[in-house]
XYZ file of C-alpha atoms in Angstrom:
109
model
C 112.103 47.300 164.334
C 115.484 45.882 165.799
C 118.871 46.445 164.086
C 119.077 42.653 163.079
C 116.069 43.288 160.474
C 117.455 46.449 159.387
C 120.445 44.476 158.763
C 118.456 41.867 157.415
C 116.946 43.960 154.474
C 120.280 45.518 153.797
C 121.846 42.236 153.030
C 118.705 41.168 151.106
C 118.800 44.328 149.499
C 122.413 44.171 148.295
C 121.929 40.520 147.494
C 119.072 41.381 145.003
C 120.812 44.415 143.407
C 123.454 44.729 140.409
C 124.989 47.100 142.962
C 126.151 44.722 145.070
C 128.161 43.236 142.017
C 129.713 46.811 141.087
C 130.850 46.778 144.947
C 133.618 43.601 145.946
C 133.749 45.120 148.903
C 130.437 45.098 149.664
C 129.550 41.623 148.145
C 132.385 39.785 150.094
C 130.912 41.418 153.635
C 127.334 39.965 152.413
C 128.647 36.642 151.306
C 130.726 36.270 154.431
C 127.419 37.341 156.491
C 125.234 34.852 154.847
C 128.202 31.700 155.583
C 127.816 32.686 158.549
C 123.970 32.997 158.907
C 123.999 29.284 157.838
C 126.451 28.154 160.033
C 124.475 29.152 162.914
C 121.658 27.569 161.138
C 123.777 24.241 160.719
C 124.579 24.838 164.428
C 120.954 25.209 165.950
C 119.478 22.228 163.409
C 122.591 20.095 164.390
C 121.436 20.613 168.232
C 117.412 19.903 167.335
C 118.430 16.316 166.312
C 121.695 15.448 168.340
C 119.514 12.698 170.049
C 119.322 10.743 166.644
C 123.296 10.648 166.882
C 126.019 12.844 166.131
C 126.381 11.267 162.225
C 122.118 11.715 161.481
C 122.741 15.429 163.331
C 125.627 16.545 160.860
C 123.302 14.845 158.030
C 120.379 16.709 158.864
C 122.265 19.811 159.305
C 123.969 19.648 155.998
C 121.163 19.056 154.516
C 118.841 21.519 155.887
C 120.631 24.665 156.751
C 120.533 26.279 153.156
C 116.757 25.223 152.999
C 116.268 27.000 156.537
C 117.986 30.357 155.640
C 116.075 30.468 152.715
C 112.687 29.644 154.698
C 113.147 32.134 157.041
C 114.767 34.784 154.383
C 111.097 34.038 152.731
C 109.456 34.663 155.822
C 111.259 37.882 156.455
C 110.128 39.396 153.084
C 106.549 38.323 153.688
C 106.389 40.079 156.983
C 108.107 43.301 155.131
C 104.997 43.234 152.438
C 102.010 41.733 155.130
C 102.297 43.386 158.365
C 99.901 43.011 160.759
C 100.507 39.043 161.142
C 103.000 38.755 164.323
C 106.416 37.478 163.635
C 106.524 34.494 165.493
C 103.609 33.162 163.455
C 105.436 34.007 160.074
C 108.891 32.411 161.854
C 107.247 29.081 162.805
C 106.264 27.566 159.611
C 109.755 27.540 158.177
C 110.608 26.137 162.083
C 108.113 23.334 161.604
C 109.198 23.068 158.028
C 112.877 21.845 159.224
C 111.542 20.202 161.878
C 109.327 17.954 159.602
C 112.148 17.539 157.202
C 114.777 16.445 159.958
C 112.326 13.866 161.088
C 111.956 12.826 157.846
C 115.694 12.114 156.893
C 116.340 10.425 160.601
C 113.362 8.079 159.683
C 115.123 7.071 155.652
C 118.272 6.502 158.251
């Protein structure tokens, strides 16, 4: 296991806990972890669909990015309680998921 799912279930960890609340600290590194996490997200859906024009790209970004890092938080958990299935099959659901989606809003216009 790679440091970025250790880090991964700390922050999900710390999220889920009343600890985390008890601990400013603490919460403020998690929150400020997470902004980040869906910036990136915002960043990588924004590229996916900057062929439908820089306005749809921000659009579908906005709209998506929370939904994404919550998809592939999901996914993470699953894998954590199922092993055995490989992670790429339990990361490209939530992939097709936003892809789907993003196609979906750049059709409404």
């Amino acid at each position: 296991m790679g440091n970025g799912e250790e880090f991964l279930r700390l922050l999900l960890v710390l999220v889920m806990s009343r600890e985390a609340g008890e601990a400013p600290e603490a919460l403020q590194t998690v929150i400020a972890v997470r902004e980040e996490g869906r910036a990136c997200m915002a960043r990588m859906i924004r590229s996916s669909f900057e062929s439908a024009g820089e306005a749809t790209a921000d659009k579908i970004a906005q709209a998506l990015a929370a939904f994404g890092m919550a998809g592939y938080d999901g996914a993470f958990v699953a894998l954590q309680s199922e092993g055995g299935k490989p992670v790429a099959e339990w990361m490209d659901q939530p992939a097709e998921s936003i892809a789907a989606l993003g196609e979906a809003i750049v059709t409404k216009g």
